mmCIF file with all atom_site columns, C-alpha atoms in Angstrom:
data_model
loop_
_atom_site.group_PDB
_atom_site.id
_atom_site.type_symbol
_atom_site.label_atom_id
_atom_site.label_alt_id
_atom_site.label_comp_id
_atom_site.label_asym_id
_atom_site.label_entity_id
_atom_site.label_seq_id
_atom_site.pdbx_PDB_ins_code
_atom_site.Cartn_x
_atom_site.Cartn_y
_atom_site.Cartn_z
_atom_site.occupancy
_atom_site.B_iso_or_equiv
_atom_site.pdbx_formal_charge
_atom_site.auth_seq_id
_atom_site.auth_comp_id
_atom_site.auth_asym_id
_atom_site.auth_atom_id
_atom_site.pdbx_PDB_model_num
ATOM 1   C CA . UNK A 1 1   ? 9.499   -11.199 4.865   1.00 55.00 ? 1   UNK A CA 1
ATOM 2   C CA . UNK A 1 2   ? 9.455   -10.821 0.878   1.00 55.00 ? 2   UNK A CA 1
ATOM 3   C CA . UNK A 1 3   ? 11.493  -7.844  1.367   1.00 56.00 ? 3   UNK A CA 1
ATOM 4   C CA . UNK A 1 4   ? 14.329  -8.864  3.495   1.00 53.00 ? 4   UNK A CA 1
ATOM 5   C CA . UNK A 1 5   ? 15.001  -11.607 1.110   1.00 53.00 ? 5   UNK A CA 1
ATOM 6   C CA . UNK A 1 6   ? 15.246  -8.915  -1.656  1.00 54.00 ? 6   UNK A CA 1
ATOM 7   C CA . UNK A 1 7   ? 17.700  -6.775  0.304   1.00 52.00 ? 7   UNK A CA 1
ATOM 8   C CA . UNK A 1 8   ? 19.663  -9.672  1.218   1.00 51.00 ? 8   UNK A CA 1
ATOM 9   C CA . UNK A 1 9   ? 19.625  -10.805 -2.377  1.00 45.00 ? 9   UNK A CA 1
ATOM 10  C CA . UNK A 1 10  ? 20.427  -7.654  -4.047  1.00 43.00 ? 10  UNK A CA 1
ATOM 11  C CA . UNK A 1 11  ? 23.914  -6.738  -1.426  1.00 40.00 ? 11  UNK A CA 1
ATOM 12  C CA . UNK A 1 12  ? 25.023  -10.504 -2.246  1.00 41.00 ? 12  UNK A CA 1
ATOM 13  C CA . UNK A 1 13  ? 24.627  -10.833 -5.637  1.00 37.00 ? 13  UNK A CA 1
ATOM 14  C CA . UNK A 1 14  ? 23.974  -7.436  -7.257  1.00 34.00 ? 14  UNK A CA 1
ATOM 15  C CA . UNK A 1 15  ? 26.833  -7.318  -9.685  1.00 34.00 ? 15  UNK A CA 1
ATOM 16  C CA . UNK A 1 16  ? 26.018  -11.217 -10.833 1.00 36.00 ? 16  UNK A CA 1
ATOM 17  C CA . UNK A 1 17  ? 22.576  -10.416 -11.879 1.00 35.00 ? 17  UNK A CA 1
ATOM 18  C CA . UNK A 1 18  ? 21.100  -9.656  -15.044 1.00 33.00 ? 18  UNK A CA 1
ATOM 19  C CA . UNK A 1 19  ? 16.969  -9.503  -14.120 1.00 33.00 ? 19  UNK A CA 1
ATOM 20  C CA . UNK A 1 20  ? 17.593  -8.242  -10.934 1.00 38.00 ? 20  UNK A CA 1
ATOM 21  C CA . UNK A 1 21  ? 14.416  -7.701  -8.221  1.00 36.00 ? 21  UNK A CA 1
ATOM 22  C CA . UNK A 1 22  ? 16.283  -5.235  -5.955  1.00 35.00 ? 22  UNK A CA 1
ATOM 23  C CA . UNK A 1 23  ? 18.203  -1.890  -7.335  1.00 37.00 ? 23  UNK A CA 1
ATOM 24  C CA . UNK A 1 24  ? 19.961  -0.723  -5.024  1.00 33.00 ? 24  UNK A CA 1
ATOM 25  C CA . UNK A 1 25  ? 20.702  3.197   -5.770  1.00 31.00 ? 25  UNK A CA 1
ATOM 26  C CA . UNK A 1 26  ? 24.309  3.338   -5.477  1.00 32.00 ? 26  UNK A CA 1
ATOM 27  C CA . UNK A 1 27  ? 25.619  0.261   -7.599  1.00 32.00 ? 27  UNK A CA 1
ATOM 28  C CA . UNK A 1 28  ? 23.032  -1.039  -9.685  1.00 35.00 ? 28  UNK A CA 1
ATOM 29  C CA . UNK A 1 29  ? 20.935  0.957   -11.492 1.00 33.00 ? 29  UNK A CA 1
ATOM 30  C CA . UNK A 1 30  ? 22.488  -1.146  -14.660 1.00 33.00 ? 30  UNK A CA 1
ATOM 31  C CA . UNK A 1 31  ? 20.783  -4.402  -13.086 1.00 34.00 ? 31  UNK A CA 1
ATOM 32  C CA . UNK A 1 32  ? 17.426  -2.512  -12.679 1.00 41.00 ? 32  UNK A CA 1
ATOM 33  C CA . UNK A 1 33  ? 17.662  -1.135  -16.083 1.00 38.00 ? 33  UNK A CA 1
ATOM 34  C CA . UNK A 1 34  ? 18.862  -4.910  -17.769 1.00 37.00 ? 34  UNK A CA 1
ATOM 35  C CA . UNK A 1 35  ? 15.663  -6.330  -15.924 1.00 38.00 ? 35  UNK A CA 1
ATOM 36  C CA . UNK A 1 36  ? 12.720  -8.020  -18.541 1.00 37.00 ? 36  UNK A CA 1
ATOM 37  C CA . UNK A 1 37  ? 11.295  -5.373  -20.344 1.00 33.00 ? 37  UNK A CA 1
ATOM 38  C CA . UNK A 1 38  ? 7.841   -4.154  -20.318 1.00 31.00 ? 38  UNK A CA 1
ATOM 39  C CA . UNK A 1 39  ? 4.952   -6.759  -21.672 1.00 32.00 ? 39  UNK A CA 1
ATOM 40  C CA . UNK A 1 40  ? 1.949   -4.645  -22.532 1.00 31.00 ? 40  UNK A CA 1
ATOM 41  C CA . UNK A 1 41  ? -1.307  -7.049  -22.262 1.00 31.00 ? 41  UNK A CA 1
ATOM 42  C CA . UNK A 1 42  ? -4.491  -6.219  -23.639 1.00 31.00 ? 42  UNK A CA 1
ATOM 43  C CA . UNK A 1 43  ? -6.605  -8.845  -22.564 1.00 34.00 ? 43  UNK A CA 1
ATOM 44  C CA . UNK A 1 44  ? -6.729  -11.726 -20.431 1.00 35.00 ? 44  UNK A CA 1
ATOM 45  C CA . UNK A 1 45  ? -5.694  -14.544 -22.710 1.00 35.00 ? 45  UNK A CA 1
ATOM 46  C CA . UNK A 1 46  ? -2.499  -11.929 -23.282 1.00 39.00 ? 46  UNK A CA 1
ATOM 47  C CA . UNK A 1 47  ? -1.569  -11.973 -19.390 1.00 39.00 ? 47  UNK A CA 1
ATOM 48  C CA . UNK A 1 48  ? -1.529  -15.570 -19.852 1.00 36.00 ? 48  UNK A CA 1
ATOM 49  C CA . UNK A 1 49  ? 0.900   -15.427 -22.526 1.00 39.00 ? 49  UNK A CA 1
ATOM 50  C CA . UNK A 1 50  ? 2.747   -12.834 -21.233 1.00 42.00 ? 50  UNK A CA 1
ATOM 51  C CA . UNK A 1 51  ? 3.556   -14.402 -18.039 1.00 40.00 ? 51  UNK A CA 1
ATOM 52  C CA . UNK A 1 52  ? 4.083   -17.867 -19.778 1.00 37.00 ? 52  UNK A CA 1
ATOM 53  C CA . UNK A 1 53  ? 6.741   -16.357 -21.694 1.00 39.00 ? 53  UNK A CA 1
ATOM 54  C CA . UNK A 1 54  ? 8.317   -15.018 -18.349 1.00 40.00 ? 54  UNK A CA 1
ATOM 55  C CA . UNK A 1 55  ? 8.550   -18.871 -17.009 1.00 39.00 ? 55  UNK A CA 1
ATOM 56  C CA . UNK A 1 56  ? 5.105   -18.626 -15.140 1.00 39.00 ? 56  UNK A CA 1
ATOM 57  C CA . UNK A 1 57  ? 3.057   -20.211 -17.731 1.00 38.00 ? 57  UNK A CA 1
ATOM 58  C CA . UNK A 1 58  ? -1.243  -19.865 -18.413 1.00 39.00 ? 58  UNK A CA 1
ATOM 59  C CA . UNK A 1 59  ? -2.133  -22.133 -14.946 1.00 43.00 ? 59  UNK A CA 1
ATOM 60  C CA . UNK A 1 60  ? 0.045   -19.756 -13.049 1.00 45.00 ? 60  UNK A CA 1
ATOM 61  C CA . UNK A 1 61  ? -1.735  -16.747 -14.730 1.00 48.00 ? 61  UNK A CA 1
ATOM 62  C CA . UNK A 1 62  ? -5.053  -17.989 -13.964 1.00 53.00 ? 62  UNK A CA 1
ATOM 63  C CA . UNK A 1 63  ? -4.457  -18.899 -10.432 1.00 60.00 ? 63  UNK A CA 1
ATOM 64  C CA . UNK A 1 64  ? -2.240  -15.226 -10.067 1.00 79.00 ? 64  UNK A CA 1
ATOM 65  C CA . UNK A 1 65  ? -5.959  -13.784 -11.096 1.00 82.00 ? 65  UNK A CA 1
ATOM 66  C CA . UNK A 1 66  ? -7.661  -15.902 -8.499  1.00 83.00 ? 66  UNK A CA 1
ATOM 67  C CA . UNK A 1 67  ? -5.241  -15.121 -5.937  1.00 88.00 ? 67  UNK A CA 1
ATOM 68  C CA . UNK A 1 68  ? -5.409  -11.453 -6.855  1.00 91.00 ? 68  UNK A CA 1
ATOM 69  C CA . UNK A 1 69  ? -9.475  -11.275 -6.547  1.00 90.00 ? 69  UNK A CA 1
ATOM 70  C CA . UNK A 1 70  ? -8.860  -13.435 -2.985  1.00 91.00 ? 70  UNK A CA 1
ATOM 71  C CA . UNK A 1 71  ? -6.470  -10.325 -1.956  1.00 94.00 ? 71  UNK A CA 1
ATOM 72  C CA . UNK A 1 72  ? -8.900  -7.381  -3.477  1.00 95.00 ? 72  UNK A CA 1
ATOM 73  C CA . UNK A 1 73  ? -10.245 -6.965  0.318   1.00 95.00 ? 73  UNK A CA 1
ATOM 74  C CA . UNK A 1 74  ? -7.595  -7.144  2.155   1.00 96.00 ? 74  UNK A CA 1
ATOM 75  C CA . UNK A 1 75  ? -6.398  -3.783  4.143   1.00 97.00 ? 75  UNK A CA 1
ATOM 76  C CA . UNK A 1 76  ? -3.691  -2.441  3.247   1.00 97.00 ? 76  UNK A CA 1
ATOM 77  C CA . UNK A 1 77  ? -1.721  0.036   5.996   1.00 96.00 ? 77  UNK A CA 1
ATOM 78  C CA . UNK A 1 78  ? -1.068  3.574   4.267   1.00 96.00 ? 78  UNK A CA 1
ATOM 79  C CA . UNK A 1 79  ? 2.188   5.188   5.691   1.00 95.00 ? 79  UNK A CA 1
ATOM 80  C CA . UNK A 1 80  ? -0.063  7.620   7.844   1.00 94.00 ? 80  UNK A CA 1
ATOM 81  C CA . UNK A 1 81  ? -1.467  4.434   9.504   1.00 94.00 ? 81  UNK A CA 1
ATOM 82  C CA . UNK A 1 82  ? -4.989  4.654   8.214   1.00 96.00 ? 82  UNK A CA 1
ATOM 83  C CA . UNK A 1 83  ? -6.188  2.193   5.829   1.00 97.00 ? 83  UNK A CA 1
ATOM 84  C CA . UNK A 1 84  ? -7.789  1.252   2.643   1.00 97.00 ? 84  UNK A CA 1
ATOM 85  C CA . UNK A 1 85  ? -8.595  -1.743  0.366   1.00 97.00 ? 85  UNK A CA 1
ATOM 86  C CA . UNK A 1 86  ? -8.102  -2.093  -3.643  1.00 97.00 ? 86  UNK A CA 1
ATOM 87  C CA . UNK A 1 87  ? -12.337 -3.270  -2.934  1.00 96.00 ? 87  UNK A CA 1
ATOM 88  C CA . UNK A 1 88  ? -12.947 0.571   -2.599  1.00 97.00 ? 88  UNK A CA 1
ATOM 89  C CA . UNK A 1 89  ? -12.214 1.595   -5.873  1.00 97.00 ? 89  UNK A CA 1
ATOM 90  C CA . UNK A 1 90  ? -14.448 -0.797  -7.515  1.00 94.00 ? 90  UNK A CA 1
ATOM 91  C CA . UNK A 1 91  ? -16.051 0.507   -10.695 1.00 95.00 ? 91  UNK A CA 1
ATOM 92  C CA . UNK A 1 92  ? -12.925 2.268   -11.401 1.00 97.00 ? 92  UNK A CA 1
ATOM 93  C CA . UNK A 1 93  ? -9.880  2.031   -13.319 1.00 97.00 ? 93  UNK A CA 1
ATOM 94  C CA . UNK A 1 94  ? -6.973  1.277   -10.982 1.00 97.00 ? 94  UNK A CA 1
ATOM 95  C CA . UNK A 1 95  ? -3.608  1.129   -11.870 1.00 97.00 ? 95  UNK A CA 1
ATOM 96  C CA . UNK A 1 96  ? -1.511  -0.629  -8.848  1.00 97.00 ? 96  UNK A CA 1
ATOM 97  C CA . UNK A 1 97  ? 2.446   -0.622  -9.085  1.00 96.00 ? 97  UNK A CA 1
ATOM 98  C CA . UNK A 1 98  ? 4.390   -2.833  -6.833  1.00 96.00 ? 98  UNK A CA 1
ATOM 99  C CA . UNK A 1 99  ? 7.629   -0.548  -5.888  1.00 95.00 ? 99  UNK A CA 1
ATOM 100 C CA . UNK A 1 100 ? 10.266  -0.125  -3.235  1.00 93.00 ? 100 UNK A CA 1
ATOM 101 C CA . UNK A 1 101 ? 12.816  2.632   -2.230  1.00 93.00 ? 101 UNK A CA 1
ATOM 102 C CA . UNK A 1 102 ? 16.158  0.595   -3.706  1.00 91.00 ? 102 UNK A CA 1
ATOM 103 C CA . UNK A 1 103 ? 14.737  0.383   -6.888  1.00 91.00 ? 103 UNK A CA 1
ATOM 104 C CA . UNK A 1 104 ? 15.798  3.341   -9.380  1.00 91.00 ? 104 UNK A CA 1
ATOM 105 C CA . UNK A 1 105 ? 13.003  2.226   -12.198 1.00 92.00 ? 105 UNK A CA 1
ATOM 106 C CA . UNK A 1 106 ? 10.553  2.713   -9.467  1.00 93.00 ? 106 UNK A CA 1
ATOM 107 C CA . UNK A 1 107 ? 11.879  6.355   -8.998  1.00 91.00 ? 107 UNK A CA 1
ATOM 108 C CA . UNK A 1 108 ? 11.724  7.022   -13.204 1.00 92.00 ? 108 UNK A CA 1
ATOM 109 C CA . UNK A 1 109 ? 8.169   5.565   -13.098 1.00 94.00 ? 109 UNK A CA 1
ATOM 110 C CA . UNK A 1 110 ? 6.697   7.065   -10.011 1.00 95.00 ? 110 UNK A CA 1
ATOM 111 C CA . UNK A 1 111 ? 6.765   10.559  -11.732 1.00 94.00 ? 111 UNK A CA 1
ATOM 112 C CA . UNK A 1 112 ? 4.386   9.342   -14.617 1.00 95.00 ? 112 UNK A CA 1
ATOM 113 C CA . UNK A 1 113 ? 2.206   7.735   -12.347 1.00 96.00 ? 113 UNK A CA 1
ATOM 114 C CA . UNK A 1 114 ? 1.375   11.116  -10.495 1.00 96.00 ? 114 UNK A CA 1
ATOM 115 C CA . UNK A 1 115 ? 0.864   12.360  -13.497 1.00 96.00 ? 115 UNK A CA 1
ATOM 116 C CA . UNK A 1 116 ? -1.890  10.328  -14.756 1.00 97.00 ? 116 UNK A CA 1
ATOM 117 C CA . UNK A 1 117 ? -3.419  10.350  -11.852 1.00 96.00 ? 117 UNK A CA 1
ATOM 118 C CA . UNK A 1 118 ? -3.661  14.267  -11.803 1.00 95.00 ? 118 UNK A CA 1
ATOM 119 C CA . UNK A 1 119 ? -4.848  14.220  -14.677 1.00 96.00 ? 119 UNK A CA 1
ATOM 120 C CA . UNK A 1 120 ? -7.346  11.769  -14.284 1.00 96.00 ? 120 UNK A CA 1
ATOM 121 C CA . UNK A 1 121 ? -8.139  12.865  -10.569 1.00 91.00 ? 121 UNK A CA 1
ATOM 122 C CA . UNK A 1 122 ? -11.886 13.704  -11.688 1.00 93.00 ? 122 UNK A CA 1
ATOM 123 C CA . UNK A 1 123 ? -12.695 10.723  -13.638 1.00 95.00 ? 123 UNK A CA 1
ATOM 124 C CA . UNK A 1 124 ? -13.404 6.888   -12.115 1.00 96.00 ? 124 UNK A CA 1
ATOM 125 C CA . UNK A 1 125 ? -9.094  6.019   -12.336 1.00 97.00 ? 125 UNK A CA 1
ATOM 126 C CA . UNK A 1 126 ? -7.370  5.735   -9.225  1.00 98.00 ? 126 UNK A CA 1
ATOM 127 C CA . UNK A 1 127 ? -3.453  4.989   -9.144  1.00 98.00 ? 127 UNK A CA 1
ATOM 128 C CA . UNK A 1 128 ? -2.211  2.562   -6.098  1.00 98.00 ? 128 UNK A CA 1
ATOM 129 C CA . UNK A 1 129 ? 1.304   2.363   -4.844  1.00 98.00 ? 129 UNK A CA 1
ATOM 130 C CA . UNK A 1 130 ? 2.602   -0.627  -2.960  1.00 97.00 ? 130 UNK A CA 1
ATOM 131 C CA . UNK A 1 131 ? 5.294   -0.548  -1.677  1.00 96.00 ? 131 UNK A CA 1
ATOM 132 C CA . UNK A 1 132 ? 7.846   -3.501  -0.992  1.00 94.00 ? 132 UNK A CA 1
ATOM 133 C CA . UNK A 1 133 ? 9.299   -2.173  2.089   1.00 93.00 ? 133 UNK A CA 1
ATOM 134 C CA . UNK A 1 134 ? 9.068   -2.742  5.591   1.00 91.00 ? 134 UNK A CA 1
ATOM 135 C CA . UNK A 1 135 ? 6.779   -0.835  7.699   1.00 90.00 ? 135 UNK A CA 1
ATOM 136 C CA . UNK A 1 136 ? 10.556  -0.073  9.478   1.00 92.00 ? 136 UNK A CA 1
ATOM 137 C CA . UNK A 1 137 ? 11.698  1.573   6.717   1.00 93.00 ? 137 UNK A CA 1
ATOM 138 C CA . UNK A 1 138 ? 8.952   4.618   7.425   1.00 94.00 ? 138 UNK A CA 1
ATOM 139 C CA . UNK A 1 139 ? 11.427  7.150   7.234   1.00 95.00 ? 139 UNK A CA 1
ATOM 140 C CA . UNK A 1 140 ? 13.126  6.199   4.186   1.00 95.00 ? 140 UNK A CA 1
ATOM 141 C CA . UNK A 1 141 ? 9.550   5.446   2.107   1.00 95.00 ? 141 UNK A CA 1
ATOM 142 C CA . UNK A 1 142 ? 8.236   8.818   3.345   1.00 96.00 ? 142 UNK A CA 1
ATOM 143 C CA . UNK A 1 143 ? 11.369  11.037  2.026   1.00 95.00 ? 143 UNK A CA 1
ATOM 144 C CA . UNK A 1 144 ? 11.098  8.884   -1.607  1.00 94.00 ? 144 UNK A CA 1
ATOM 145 C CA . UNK A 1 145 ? 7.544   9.571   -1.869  1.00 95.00 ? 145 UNK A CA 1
ATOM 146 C CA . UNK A 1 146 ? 8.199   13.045  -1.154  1.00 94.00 ? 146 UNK A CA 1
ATOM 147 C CA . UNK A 1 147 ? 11.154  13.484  -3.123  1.00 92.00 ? 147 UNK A CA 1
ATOM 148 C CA . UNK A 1 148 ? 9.652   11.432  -5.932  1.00 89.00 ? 148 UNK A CA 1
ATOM 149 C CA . UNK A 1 149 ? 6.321   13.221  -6.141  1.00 91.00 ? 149 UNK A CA 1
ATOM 150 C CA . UNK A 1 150 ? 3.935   10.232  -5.349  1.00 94.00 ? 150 UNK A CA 1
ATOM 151 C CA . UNK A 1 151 ? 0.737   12.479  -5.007  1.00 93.00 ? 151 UNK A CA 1
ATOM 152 C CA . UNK A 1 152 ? -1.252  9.096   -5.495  1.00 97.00 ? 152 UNK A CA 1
ATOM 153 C CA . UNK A 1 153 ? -2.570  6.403   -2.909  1.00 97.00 ? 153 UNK A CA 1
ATOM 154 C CA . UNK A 1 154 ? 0.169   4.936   -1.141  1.00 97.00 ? 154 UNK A CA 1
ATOM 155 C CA . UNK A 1 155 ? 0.327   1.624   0.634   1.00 97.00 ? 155 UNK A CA 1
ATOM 156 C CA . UNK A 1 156 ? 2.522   -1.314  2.110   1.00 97.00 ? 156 UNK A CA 1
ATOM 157 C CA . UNK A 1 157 ? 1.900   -4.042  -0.112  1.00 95.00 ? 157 UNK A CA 1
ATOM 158 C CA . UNK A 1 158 ? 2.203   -7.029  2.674   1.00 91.00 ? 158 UNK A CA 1
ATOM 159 C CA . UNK A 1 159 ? 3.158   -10.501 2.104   1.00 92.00 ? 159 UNK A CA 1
ATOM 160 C CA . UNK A 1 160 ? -0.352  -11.860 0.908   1.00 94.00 ? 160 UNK A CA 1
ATOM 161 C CA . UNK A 1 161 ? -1.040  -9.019  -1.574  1.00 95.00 ? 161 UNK A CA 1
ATOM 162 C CA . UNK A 1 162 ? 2.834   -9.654  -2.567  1.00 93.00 ? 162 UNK A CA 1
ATOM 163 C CA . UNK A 1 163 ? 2.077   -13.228 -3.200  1.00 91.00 ? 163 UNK A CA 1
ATOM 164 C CA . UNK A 1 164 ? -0.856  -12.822 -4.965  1.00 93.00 ? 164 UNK A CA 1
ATOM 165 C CA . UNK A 1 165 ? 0.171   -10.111 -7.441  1.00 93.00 ? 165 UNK A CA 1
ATOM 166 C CA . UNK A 1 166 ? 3.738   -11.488 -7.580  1.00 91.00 ? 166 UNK A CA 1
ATOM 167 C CA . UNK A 1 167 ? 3.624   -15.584 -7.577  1.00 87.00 ? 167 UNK A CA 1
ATOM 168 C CA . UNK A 1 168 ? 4.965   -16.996 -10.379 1.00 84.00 ? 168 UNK A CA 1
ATOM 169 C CA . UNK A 1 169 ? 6.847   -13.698 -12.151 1.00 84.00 ? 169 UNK A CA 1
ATOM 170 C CA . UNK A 1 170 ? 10.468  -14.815 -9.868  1.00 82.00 ? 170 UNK A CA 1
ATOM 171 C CA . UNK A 1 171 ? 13.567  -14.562 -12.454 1.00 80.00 ? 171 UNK A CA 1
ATOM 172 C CA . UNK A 1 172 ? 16.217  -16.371 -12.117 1.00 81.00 ? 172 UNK A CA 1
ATOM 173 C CA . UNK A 1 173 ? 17.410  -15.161 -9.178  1.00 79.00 ? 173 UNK A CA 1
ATOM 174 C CA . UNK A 1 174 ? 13.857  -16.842 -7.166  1.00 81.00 ? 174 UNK A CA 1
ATOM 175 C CA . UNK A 1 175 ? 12.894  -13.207 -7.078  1.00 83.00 ? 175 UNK A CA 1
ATOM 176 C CA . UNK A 1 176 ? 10.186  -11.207 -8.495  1.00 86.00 ? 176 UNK A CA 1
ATOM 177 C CA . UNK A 1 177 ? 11.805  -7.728  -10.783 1.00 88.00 ? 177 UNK A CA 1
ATOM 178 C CA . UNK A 1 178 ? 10.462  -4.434  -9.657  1.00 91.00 ? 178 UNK A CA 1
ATOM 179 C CA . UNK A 1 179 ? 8.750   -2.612  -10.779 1.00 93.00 ? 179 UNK A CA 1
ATOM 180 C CA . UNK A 1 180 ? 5.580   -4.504  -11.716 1.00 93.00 ? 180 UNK A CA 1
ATOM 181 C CA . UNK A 1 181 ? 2.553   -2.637  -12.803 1.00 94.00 ? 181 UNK A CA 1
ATOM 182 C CA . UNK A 1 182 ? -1.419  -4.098  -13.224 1.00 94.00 ? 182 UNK A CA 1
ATOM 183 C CA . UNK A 1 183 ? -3.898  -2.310  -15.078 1.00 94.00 ? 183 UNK A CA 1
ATOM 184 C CA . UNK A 1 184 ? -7.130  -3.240  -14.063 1.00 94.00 ? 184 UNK A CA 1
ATOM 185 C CA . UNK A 1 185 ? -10.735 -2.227  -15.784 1.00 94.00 ? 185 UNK A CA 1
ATOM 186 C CA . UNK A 1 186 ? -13.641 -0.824  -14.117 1.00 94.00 ? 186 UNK A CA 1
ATOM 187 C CA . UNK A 1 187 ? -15.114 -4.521  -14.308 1.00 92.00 ? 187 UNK A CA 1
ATOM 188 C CA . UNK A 1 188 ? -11.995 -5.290  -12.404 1.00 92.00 ? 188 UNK A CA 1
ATOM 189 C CA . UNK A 1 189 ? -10.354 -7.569  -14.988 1.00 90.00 ? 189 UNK A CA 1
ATOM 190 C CA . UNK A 1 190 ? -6.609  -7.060  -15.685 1.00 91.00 ? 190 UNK A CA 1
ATOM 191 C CA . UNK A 1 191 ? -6.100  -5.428  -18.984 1.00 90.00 ? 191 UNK A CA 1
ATOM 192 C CA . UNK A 1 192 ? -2.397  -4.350  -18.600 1.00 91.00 ? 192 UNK A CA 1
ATOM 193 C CA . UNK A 1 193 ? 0.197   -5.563  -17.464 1.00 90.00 ? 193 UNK A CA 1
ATOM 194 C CA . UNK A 1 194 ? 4.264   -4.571  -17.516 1.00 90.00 ? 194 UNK A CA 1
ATOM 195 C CA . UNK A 1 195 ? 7.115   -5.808  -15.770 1.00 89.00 ? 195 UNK A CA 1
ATOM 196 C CA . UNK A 1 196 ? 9.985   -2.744  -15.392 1.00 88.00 ? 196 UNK A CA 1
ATOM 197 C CA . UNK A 1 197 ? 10.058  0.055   -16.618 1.00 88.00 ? 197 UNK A CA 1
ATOM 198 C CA . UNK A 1 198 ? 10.706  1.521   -20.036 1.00 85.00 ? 198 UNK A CA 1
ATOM 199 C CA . UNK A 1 199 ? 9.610   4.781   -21.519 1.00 85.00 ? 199 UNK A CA 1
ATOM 200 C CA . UNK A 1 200 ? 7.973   3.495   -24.560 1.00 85.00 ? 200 UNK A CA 1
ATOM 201 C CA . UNK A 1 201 ? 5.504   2.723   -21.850 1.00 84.00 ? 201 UNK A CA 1
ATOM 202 C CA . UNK A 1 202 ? 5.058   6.110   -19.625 1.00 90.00 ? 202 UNK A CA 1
ATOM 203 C CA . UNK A 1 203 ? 2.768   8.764   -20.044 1.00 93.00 ? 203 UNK A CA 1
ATOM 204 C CA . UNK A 1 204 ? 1.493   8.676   -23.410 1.00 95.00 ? 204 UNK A CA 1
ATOM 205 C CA . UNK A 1 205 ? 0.863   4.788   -23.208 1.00 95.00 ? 205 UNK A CA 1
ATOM 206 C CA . UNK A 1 206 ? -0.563  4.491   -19.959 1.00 96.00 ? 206 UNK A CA 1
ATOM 207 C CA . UNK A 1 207 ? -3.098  7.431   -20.548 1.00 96.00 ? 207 UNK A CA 1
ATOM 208 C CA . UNK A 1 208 ? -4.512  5.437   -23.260 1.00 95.00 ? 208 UNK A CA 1
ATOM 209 C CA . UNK A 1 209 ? -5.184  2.259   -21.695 1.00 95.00 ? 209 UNK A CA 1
ATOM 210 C CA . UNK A 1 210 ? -6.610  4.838   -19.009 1.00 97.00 ? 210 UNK A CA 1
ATOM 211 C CA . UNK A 1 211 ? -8.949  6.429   -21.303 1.00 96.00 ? 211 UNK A CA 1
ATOM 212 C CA . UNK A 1 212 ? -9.919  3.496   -23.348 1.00 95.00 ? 212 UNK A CA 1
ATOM 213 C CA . UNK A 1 213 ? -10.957 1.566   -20.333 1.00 95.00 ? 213 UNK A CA 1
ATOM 214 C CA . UNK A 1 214 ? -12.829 5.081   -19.079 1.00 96.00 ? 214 UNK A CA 1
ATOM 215 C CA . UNK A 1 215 ? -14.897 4.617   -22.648 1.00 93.00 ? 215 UNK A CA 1
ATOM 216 C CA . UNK A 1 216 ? -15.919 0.996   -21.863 1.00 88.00 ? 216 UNK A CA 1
ATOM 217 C CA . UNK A 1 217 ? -19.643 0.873   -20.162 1.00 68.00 ? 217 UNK A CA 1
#
């Protein structure tokens, strides 16, 4: 599983890492913080050159998009069990962040992410959580969330969302950075996207990609 490679990563080789995938709370919160910085994208052709610049170049991009649409119906188990699928927000903004409990940039970002959605709670925007960890880890994913303040839609990402969203982003160490956010429009096509966390992108930004894709018919 996707995650068990992270967390066997991260104890190995923590300390040798400079874009590190897993943070682990106690010792690297400097790895987390050195991974790529944010790459706001404002339209398709962007992701492409985003992600090209990150090593995963414009056929990756395209077939990360196909992959993603492939993916938009699959269920996804919430902590409480139940489930849901990114399909049932269609026509709205949604805003899906790939996260995990080891990572500290998750914890700093989680926090604006409740935000936005409480603000936007009565408008067409819904915020999506997936988590990286294992359905195992119940315990420890339902005391972050709570200690966090993730108000928003929680899930376990699984490995074929994972591979969809993630494919193609691995640093150097084979491994995908954390956390990853997707911005999508309410004609579902990606419209942001930002790798780590930073906070010339919290808040402030993220409300107005929100409201300017609310504004779009």
């Amino acid at each position: 599983m996707l995650s068990q490679m992270l967390k066997s990563m991260s104890r190995d080789r923590v300390q040798a890492l400079r874009f590190s995938f897993l943070c682990l709370v106690a010792a690297s919160l400097l790895a987390c913080n050195n991974a790529a910085p944010p790459r706001p994208i404002t339209a398709s052709t962007d992701a492409m050159a985003a992600r090209s610049a990150t090593g995963a170049g414009p056929t990756r991009a395209a077939a990360n998009e196909r992959a993603i649409a492939g993916v938009w119906s699959e269920a996804v188990t919430r902590p409480d069990g139940s489930k849901f699928k990114l399909s049932d927000f269609k026509g709205k903004v949604v805003v899906v962040d790939f996260w995990a409990t080891w990572c500290p940039p998750c914890r700093e970002q989680a926090p604006q992410l409740a935000k936005l959605s409480q603000k936007f709670r009565d408008q067409a925007v819904e915020v999506v959580g997936l988590s990286l960890n294992e359905r195992q880890d119940q315990a420890e994913v339902l005391d972050f969330i709570k200690k966090v303040g993730m108000t928003y839609t929680i899930g376990y990402a699984g490995d074929r969302i994972s591979a969809a969203f993630l494919s193609g982003t691995e640093d150097e160490t084979g491994l995908p950075p954390i956390p990853q956010l997707f911005v999508f429009g309410k004609d579902g096509r990606l419209v942001e996207y930002l790798v780590g966390y930073n906070e010339s992108h919290g808040l402030p930004f993220l409300e107005r990609v929100v409201t300017e894709q609310l504004s779009r018919s």
